[in-house]
XYZ file of C-alpha atoms in Angstrom:
587
model
C -26.017 -9.740 3.524
C -29.305 -9.817 1.666
C -30.489 -13.089 0.242
C -28.900 -13.640 -3.147
C -31.521 -14.203 -5.840
C -31.062 -15.176 -9.441
C -32.709 -13.167 -12.163
C -33.086 -14.081 -15.789
C -32.686 -11.240 -18.265
C -32.826 -11.107 -22.047
C -30.542 -8.946 -24.155
C -31.302 -9.394 -27.824
C -31.145 -13.133 -28.463
C -28.980 -13.865 -25.408
C -30.154 -15.078 -22.033
C -27.903 -14.374 -19.072
C -28.054 -15.080 -15.374
C -27.427 -12.095 -13.133
C -27.338 -12.133 -9.341
C -28.773 -9.039 -7.723
C -29.800 -7.964 -4.237
C -33.183 -6.576 -5.226
C -35.643 -7.697 -7.902
C -39.061 -6.290 -8.708
C -42.279 -8.145 -7.862
C -42.137 -10.006 -11.201
C -38.601 -11.235 -10.572
C -37.056 -9.016 -13.247
C -33.746 -7.178 -12.978
C -34.507 -3.527 -12.101
C -33.582 -0.921 -14.688
C -31.269 0.826 -12.212
C -29.101 -2.281 -12.145
C -28.321 -1.668 -15.813
C -28.015 2.111 -15.702
C -26.456 2.245 -12.238
C -23.449 -0.026 -12.756
C -21.058 2.918 -12.631
C -22.752 4.207 -9.474
C -22.106 0.859 -7.774
C -18.528 0.895 -9.079
C -17.887 4.334 -7.576
C -18.737 3.064 -4.078
C -16.304 0.201 -4.631
C -13.536 2.397 -6.072
C -13.881 4.704 -3.028
C -12.726 2.032 -0.594
C -9.997 0.928 -3.009
C -8.751 4.529 -3.031
C -8.462 4.596 0.771
C -6.878 1.131 0.931
C -4.219 2.145 -1.575
C -3.718 5.435 0.262
C -3.029 3.446 3.436
C -0.928 0.787 1.750
C 1.385 3.124 -0.143
C 1.496 5.630 2.713
C 2.964 2.823 4.812
C 4.819 0.684 2.263
C 6.614 3.486 0.424
C 8.355 4.758 3.543
C 8.740 1.354 5.199
C 12.421 1.057 4.341
C 12.960 4.548 5.808
C 11.153 3.540 9.014
C 13.147 0.310 9.347
C 16.499 2.053 8.885
C 15.847 5.276 10.840
C 13.469 4.211 13.630
C 14.188 0.497 14.103
C 17.836 1.009 13.018
C 18.248 -1.898 10.618
C 20.994 -1.859 7.977
C 20.005 -1.304 4.346
C 20.319 -4.939 3.268
C 18.245 -6.264 6.196
C 15.646 -3.524 5.783
C 15.322 -4.233 2.042
C 14.803 -7.935 2.749
C 12.157 -7.192 5.407
C 10.335 -4.873 2.997
C 10.429 -7.568 0.326
C 9.186 -10.239 2.759
C 6.294 -8.067 3.896
C 5.435 -7.009 0.356
C 5.654 -10.632 -0.773
C 3.322 -11.861 1.965
C 0.943 -8.969 1.292
C 0.788 -9.769 -2.414
C 0.536 -13.545 -1.835
C -2.208 -13.546 0.814
C -4.847 -12.750 -1.848
C -4.484 -16.356 -3.046
C -6.088 -17.485 0.219
C -8.530 -14.572 0.333
C -9.574 -15.085 -3.276
C -10.183 -18.804 -2.704
C -12.368 -18.159 0.350
C -14.308 -15.462 -1.518
C -14.988 -17.622 -4.570
C -15.700 -20.858 -2.721
C -17.443 -20.024 0.538
C -17.770 -16.449 1.803
C -18.700 -14.477 -1.306
C -16.865 -11.357 -2.454
C -18.932 -8.807 -0.545
C -18.597 -10.651 2.778
C -14.859 -11.163 2.218
C -14.365 -7.424 1.614
C -16.399 -6.727 4.748
C -14.325 -8.992 7.005
C -10.956 -8.084 5.510
C -11.694 -4.354 5.865
C -12.279 -4.896 9.598
C -8.952 -6.761 9.895
C -7.245 -3.977 7.930
C -8.692 -1.369 10.296
C -7.481 -3.339 13.323
C -3.964 -3.335 11.842
C -4.074 0.442 11.297
C -5.367 1.019 14.848
C -2.571 -1.133 16.317
C -0.010 0.677 14.138
C -1.290 4.016 15.451
C -1.150 2.762 19.046
C 2.499 1.765 18.592
C 3.284 5.464 18.097
C 1.247 6.932 20.966
C 1.081 4.374 23.806
C 4.236 5.002 25.893
C 5.027 1.324 26.550
C 4.724 0.512 22.823
C 6.885 3.334 21.454
C 10.158 2.621 19.684
C 12.123 4.738 22.167
C 11.284 6.467 25.419
C 14.091 8.902 24.732
C 14.547 11.429 21.948
C 17.426 9.463 20.429
C 18.317 5.779 20.748
C 20.442 3.324 18.831
C 17.901 0.493 18.756
C 14.125 0.265 18.970
C 12.543 -1.578 21.895
C 11.655 -5.223 21.373
C 8.001 -4.682 22.277
C 7.731 -1.972 19.614
C 9.185 -4.277 16.952
C 6.725 -7.045 17.892
C 3.686 -4.728 17.890
C 4.847 -2.956 14.716
C 5.304 -6.147 12.703
C 2.076 -7.629 14.124
C 0.217 -4.553 12.887
C 1.948 -4.737 9.508
C 1.032 -8.375 8.988
C -2.558 -7.729 10.104
C -2.626 -5.203 7.265
C -1.227 -7.948 5.012
C -4.042 -10.287 6.067
C -6.603 -7.538 5.451
C -5.152 -6.873 2.026
C -5.297 -10.615 1.318
C -9.070 -10.582 1.376
C -9.526 -7.012 0.237
C -7.587 -6.869 -3.014
C -8.867 -9.922 -4.952
C -12.443 -9.667 -3.709
C -12.939 -5.926 -4.121
C -11.607 -5.676 -7.662
C -13.487 -8.753 -8.865
C -16.606 -7.535 -7.026
C -16.298 -4.259 -8.928
C -15.913 -6.069 -12.245
C -18.920 -8.245 -11.365
C -21.129 -5.177 -11.642
C -20.753 -5.431 -15.442
C -22.497 -8.161 -17.441
C -20.073 -9.946 -19.817
C -22.944 -11.005 -22.075
C -24.190 -7.450 -22.570
C -22.068 -5.749 -25.228
C -22.271 -2.214 -23.811
C -21.502 -3.361 -20.294
C -18.616 -5.486 -21.574
C -17.052 -2.344 -23.078
C -17.657 -0.482 -19.830
C -15.869 -3.244 -17.939
C -12.769 -2.754 -20.103
C -12.846 0.901 -19.065
C -13.504 -0.094 -15.450
C -10.041 -1.651 -15.100
C -8.462 1.530 -16.443
C -10.476 3.845 -14.168
C -9.899 1.463 -11.269
C -6.173 1.960 -11.694
C -6.601 5.722 -11.957
C -8.370 5.648 -8.579
C -5.594 3.426 -7.282
C -2.977 5.873 -8.520
C -4.770 8.812 -6.885
C -4.556 6.958 -3.573
C -0.922 6.141 -4.264
C -0.152 9.758 -5.184
C -1.637 11.170 -1.975
C -0.043 8.378 0.046
C 3.483 9.062 -1.171
C 3.136 12.860 -0.974
C 0.772 14.086 1.743
C 1.065 11.078 4.090
C 4.814 10.709 3.605
C 5.286 14.453 4.170
C 3.401 14.193 7.482
C 5.546 11.204 8.453
C 8.714 13.093 7.617
C 7.876 16.558 8.972
C 5.188 16.045 11.622
C 4.905 12.617 13.212
C 4.530 8.983 12.195
C 1.609 8.601 14.615
C -0.319 11.531 13.118
C 0.076 10.026 9.635
C -1.158 6.632 10.802
C -4.127 8.268 12.562
C -5.160 9.966 9.310
C -4.940 6.664 7.422
C -7.105 4.965 10.050
C -9.741 7.701 9.862
C -9.870 7.719 6.043
C -10.160 3.934 5.946
C -13.042 4.003 8.462
C -14.909 6.668 6.429
C -14.476 4.816 3.112
C -15.599 1.587 4.764
C -18.813 3.353 5.772
C -19.235 4.613 2.167
C -18.807 1.062 0.889
C -21.576 -0.134 3.203
C -23.884 2.667 2.052
C -23.595 1.344 -1.516
C -25.085 -2.076 -0.626
C -28.465 -1.489 -2.336
C -26.749 -0.758 -5.652
C -24.528 -3.853 -5.877
C -24.881 -7.053 -7.859
C -23.897 -10.181 -5.981
C -22.615 -13.479 -7.344
C -23.472 -16.669 -5.488
C -20.679 -18.991 -4.342
C -20.568 -22.573 -5.589
C -18.035 -24.324 -3.351
C -14.384 -24.984 -4.043
C -13.567 -24.373 -7.724
C -10.681 -26.836 -7.453
C -12.876 -29.884 -6.760
C -14.225 -30.161 -10.355
C -10.682 -29.742 -11.676
C -9.392 -32.525 -9.455
C -12.278 -34.659 -10.698
C -11.219 -33.989 -14.306
C -7.636 -34.998 -13.549
C -8.673 -38.210 -11.749
C -11.135 -39.117 -14.527
C -8.481 -38.531 -17.219
C -5.982 -40.727 -15.373
C -8.579 -43.485 -14.986
C -9.276 -43.395 -18.745
C -5.664 -42.951 -19.832
C -5.805 -46.064 -22.034
C -8.805 -44.847 -24.046
C -8.486 -43.055 -27.380
C -10.043 -39.611 -27.824
C -12.734 -39.471 -30.525
C -11.874 -37.514 -33.650
C -15.128 -35.546 -33.333
C -15.307 -33.460 -30.157
C -19.115 -33.569 -30.325
C -18.854 -37.141 -29.026
C -17.426 -35.870 -25.736
C -19.748 -35.386 -22.786
C -21.416 -32.010 -22.230
C -24.560 -30.903 -20.418
C -27.659 -29.708 -22.231
C -28.293 -25.964 -22.214
C -31.269 -26.466 -19.941
C -29.069 -28.254 -17.389
C -26.424 -25.546 -17.086
C -26.565 -24.053 -13.581
C -25.009 -20.592 -13.900
C -21.686 -20.034 -15.592
C -21.128 -20.422 -19.343
C -20.176 -23.226 -21.659
C -16.639 -23.308 -23.079
C -15.741 -24.568 -26.514
C -13.450 -27.547 -26.936
C -9.779 -26.784 -27.756
C -7.046 -29.035 -29.103
C -4.472 -28.212 -26.431
C -3.668 -30.699 -23.613
C -5.838 -33.358 -25.264
C -4.930 -35.940 -22.638
C -7.437 -34.217 -20.352
C -10.181 -34.739 -22.963
C -10.259 -38.384 -21.908
C -12.123 -37.299 -18.782
C -15.108 -36.410 -21.006
C -15.156 -39.666 -23.020
C -18.483 -41.462 -22.667
C -17.798 -45.138 -21.935
C -19.964 -48.210 -22.445
C -23.182 -48.253 -20.474
C -22.216 -51.200 -18.260
C -21.635 -50.259 -14.623
C -23.053 -46.833 -15.559
C -23.828 -45.991 -11.931
C -20.112 -45.937 -11.220
C -18.900 -44.461 -14.488
C -21.216 -41.441 -14.524
C -19.965 -40.064 -11.196
C -18.076 -36.734 -11.443
C -14.870 -38.609 -10.601
C -15.362 -40.791 -13.669
C -17.019 -38.534 -16.249
C -16.497 -34.779 -16.676
C -18.005 -32.281 -19.081
C -16.119 -30.517 -21.858
C -16.537 -27.214 -19.994
C -14.961 -28.672 -16.842
C -12.063 -30.044 -18.886
C -11.559 -26.693 -20.589
C -11.570 -24.886 -17.220
C -8.643 -27.007 -16.064
C -6.903 -26.321 -19.376
C -7.342 -22.594 -18.784
C -5.398 -22.757 -15.525
C -2.637 -24.965 -16.936
C -2.215 -22.757 -20.010
C -1.813 -19.674 -17.818
C 1.137 -21.124 -15.870
C 3.798 -20.287 -18.537
C 2.446 -16.724 -18.774
C 2.631 -16.368 -14.983
C 6.163 -17.753 -14.804
C 7.458 -15.584 -17.659
C 6.270 -12.375 -15.916
C 8.095 -13.057 -12.623
C 11.193 -11.112 -13.674
C 8.898 -8.141 -14.216
C 7.712 -8.602 -10.611
C 11.313 -8.685 -9.359
C 12.108 -5.425 -11.146
C 8.955 -3.721 -9.811
C 10.016 -4.714 -6.276
C 12.979 -2.322 -6.506
C 10.714 0.732 -6.673
C 9.763 0.366 -2.997
C 13.268 -0.415 -1.735
C 16.420 0.654 -3.573
C 14.724 3.351 -5.686
C 13.544 5.045 -2.463
C 16.902 4.575 -0.746
C 18.611 6.202 -3.741
C 16.502 9.309 -3.150
C 17.918 9.674 0.377
C 21.396 10.107 -1.139
C 20.455 12.964 -3.499
C 19.697 16.656 -3.071
C 15.976 16.912 -2.233
C 15.825 20.632 -1.535
C 13.440 22.895 -3.452
C 14.414 26.477 -2.750
C 15.800 27.158 0.702
C 13.004 25.892 2.913
C 11.302 22.839 1.443
C 12.802 19.338 1.610
C 11.089 16.647 -0.467
C 10.541 13.467 1.592
C 12.590 10.724 -0.020
C 9.602 8.361 -0.262
C 7.590 11.023 -2.100
C 9.585 10.563 -5.294
C 7.427 7.481 -5.818
C 4.715 9.961 -6.812
C 6.508 10.221 -10.148
C 5.706 6.567 -10.784
C 2.038 7.182 -9.984
C 2.020 10.155 -12.356
C 3.542 7.973 -15.081
C 0.847 5.332 -14.555
C -1.959 7.910 -14.603
C -0.635 9.441 -17.830
C -0.247 5.973 -19.353
C -3.742 4.759 -18.392
C -5.499 8.004 -19.381
C -3.683 8.141 -22.740
C -4.429 4.479 -23.414
C -8.113 4.818 -22.477
C -8.901 8.121 -24.212
C -6.539 8.168 -27.195
C -5.032 4.782 -28.055
C -8.083 2.545 -27.569
C -10.518 4.611 -29.725
C -7.891 4.994 -32.418
C -6.874 1.324 -32.401
C -10.499 0.141 -32.320
C -11.083 1.870 -35.637
C -7.761 0.791 -37.119
C -7.876 -2.869 -36.042
C -11.599 -3.550 -35.966
C -11.866 -5.089 -32.493
C -13.350 -3.674 -29.300
C -10.143 -3.775 -27.240
C -7.670 -2.050 -29.565
C -4.610 -4.120 -28.756
C -4.844 -7.542 -27.149
C -4.354 -8.096 -23.434
C -1.132 -10.057 -23.921
C 0.281 -7.379 -26.215
C -0.463 -4.767 -23.568
C 1.413 -6.806 -20.944
C 4.394 -7.287 -23.259
C 4.632 -3.531 -23.933
C 4.643 -2.902 -20.175
C 7.474 -5.397 -19.628
C 9.442 -3.605 -22.351
C 9.064 -0.303 -20.470
C 10.228 -2.069 -17.304
C 13.462 -3.123 -19.028
C 14.027 0.467 -20.157
C 13.458 1.643 -16.574
C 16.117 -0.737 -15.189
C 18.629 0.418 -17.828
C 17.893 4.055 -16.959
C 18.214 3.317 -13.221
C 21.612 1.675 -13.812
C 22.901 4.708 -15.734
C 21.670 7.183 -13.098
C 23.161 5.141 -10.235
C 26.471 4.889 -12.086
C 26.518 8.677 -12.429
C 25.716 9.050 -8.720
C 28.595 6.759 -7.736
C 30.949 8.734 -9.986
C 29.836 11.911 -8.194
C 30.691 10.292 -4.855
C 34.185 9.397 -6.129
C 34.824 12.766 -7.784
C 33.447 14.949 -4.978
C 34.280 13.310 -1.631
C 32.950 16.318 0.336
C 29.478 16.778 -1.156
C 29.254 13.359 -2.771
C 26.033 12.643 -4.621
C 24.226 15.505 -2.838
C 25.427 17.659 -5.714
C 22.886 15.771 -7.865
C 19.198 16.678 -7.754
C 16.689 14.011 -6.751
C 14.960 14.678 -10.065
C 17.673 12.608 -11.740
C 15.478 9.712 -10.578
C 12.454 11.071 -12.432
C 13.072 9.159 -15.706
C 13.291 5.731 -14.072
C 10.167 6.352 -11.963
C 8.170 7.769 -14.875
C 9.156 4.933 -17.214
C 8.320 2.216 -14.686
C 5.003 4.001 -14.019
C 4.174 4.011 -17.727
C 5.078 0.329 -17.848
C 2.741 -0.372 -14.930
C -0.086 1.309 -16.835
C 0.359 -1.315 -19.537
C 1.601 -4.445 -17.754
C -0.169 -4.325 -14.383
C -3.548 -3.296 -15.815
C -3.107 -5.925 -18.520
C -2.272 -8.616 -15.948
C -5.372 -7.692 -13.939
C -7.631 -8.005 -16.944
C -5.905 -11.116 -18.283
C -6.191 -13.171 -15.107
C -9.723 -11.942 -14.372
C -10.949 -12.761 -17.891
C -9.093 -16.015 -18.508
C -9.844 -17.936 -15.310
C -13.102 -19.934 -15.060
C -16.121 -17.830 -14.110
C -16.186 -19.396 -10.636
C -12.618 -18.222 -9.899
C -12.723 -14.499 -10.630
C -11.388 -13.460 -7.185
C -8.602 -16.007 -7.515
C -7.883 -14.556 -10.946
C -7.108 -11.187 -9.356
C -5.045 -13.029 -6.730
C -2.985 -14.680 -9.496
C -2.145 -11.242 -10.872
C -1.144 -10.022 -7.404
C 0.922 -13.156 -6.844
C 3.203 -12.049 -9.706
C 4.128 -9.050 -7.540
C 4.252 -11.142 -4.349
C 6.480 -13.815 -5.849
C 8.595 -11.040 -7.385
C 9.239 -9.588 -3.925
C 10.220 -12.966 -2.486
C 12.465 -13.695 -5.456
C 13.998 -10.229 -5.123
C 15.074 -11.059 -1.549
C 16.501 -14.397 -2.693
C 18.287 -12.715 -5.602
C 19.809 -10.109 -3.268
C 21.123 -12.896 -1.013
C 22.553 -14.877 -3.943
C 24.131 -11.856 -5.648
C 25.521 -10.659 -2.312
C 27.200 -14.030 -1.680
C 28.529 -14.509 -5.213
C 29.850 -10.944 -5.615
C 31.541 -11.065 -2.196
C 33.138 -14.407 -3.043
C 34.666 -13.077 -6.259
C 35.472 -9.540 -5.135
C 33.465 -6.855 -3.364
C 29.807 -7.332 -2.491
C 27.331 -5.361 -4.591
C 25.423 -4.608 -1.353
C 27.530 -2.726 1.169
C 26.568 -1.176 4.474
C 25.293 1.894 2.626
C 24.593 2.803 -0.995
C 27.922 4.535 -1.534
C 29.733 1.256 -0.877
C 27.271 -0.733 -3.009
C 26.981 -1.346 -6.752
C 23.290 -0.990 -7.444
C 24.097 0.003 -11.021
C 25.365 -3.520 -11.705
C 22.344 -5.016 -9.934
C 19.954 -2.948 -12.062
C 21.848 -4.033 -15.177
C 21.444 -7.669 -14.135
C 17.702 -7.132 -13.699
C 17.463 -5.544 -17.154
C 19.114 -8.607 -18.717
C 16.931 -11.037 -16.738
C 13.737 -9.181 -17.667
C 14.833 -9.002 -21.315
C 15.305 -12.780 -21.439
C 11.953 -13.317 -19.713
C 10.277 -11.019 -22.273
C 11.524 -13.260 -25.095
C 10.137 -16.298 -23.254
C 6.884 -14.424 -22.598
C 6.431 -13.560 -26.283
C 7.016 -17.202 -27.217
C 4.238 -18.441 -24.916
C 1.916 -15.480 -25.506
C 1.846 -16.124 -29.256
C 0.782 -19.711 -28.591
C -1.668 -19.029 -25.795
C -5.169 -20.448 -26.539
C -7.657 -17.809 -25.439
C -10.817 -18.529 -23.487
C -13.630 -19.475 -25.874
C -17.110 -18.914 -24.445
C -20.373 -19.789 -26.098
C -22.473 -16.713 -26.721
C -19.464 -14.418 -26.710
C -16.765 -16.031 -28.824
C -13.056 -15.572 -28.225
C -11.713 -13.119 -25.687
C -9.116 -11.321 -27.802
C -6.185 -11.926 -25.491
C -3.701 -12.883 -28.223
C -2.956 -11.651 -31.723
C -3.968 -14.942 -33.304
C -7.513 -14.658 -31.956
C -7.885 -10.874 -31.906
C -11.234 -9.776 -33.150
C -12.217 -13.300 -34.118
C -15.186 -15.363 -33.040
C -15.222 -19.123 -32.888
C -18.249 -20.570 -34.591
C -19.868 -23.517 -32.826
């Protein structure tokens, strides 16, 4: 990667530090870096499109593959899907840390894309190499052991690739926009919306074209296409190198936070001054990158780390483990304040996990014929969710935001936390709808033993998919922007990883919940999870999820209304909550 240089630019009365790969002979930021931010973003969105195409082309039909090819029962297959999805969504925590602390976001995307490609190549080989195939015969009751090993190795290589790819690529894309430049800050708000539109386009093609090829042609052909598309988009990403802005790494972001905690514990017997100006902070001229944060009155115990003690033994007391700055203290507060928000959105993650397991399995039990000749692949119904998200994001970006900007007088329209809360509300509605549809399907099975639920069209599932897709357009995009904006500047990749960890933890918790509900329901009657869907009670399970998510929404609103937003000098308050919406904190 080119040497990372630091350029100083002036916008109005603000001075900002921007890292770029190419400066002119006077050390100034080239004009194309300002006007070409969208060009750089398009190269980045291109590889995100192909990664999502690959991910959803594989993940959406994974439960079908596990039940039909590897011959696992529904409950075991659902757990394996949740485990894989959970690992895939949790690995970005490691990838984001490495990107922020040591490797840099561009290098992390580079390496993780290679790992991702290796996983796709191995997955393709498992379909074509005779000794690696699931069966050497046309029909068999159980897949070969070697195929299972190679298949899951390939899948978890893809997980590892996603772990570096997802947090680094999205934060790298957002890095192309300067937060201290008002026009670029507005463009960055749009970037997250258009990013998700590109994501949804990849999802849509993955769950339609790729799934159709898997269902009607061959699994190996589908995997070959995914490998080829990923290789081409990787090349496109590399071509865009001259247009990118790069941010330098600064070591582990957790070390300064640990120093704050140790310093606060050491000074636990001191009293905080009534005037926050008496706390330690660097001079403007001493600030090396990043931005100063204003002092807040939350978690004031940590303020003791910034208390300036007597001058005796100053050589010991001025070490970072003894004296921290206000900005360092506030960065630790940011992370601690986000924990309740993260925890209160986990039920949302559990509900979303059902879209790739039981929602898809429901589709296999309904009539998927269109006319006399065409059979919709069961995994393709997930396209309805992508359509719902695309409609939601496009409507929000082009209609709601301009209208709400004028009505409410702030640049975002509604706050980030409000957007997340609206999405969780749609998720609850989706679970209620799913419960009603599944109850109707089970009644059809009881009333028509011959045809069963095949008398119902698969489009009965459309409402639950569309509603959850609309909810994703609010909640998932909001979570992305919230965690990216609210973490310290040195942890932007980890911020994206925190958002993804909501989905990852939701998948793990979904598997645990299935196990617990299975045991409890079997103990007191009949298990809600039988050998197949007709002997299961998914309607009751969906109802339980609706109640759990409703309770978590109440908890979320409680913490969201009290959340202290990130206060940055030179920019004011990021309007993440209603209390601070549109307001600026005066120094």
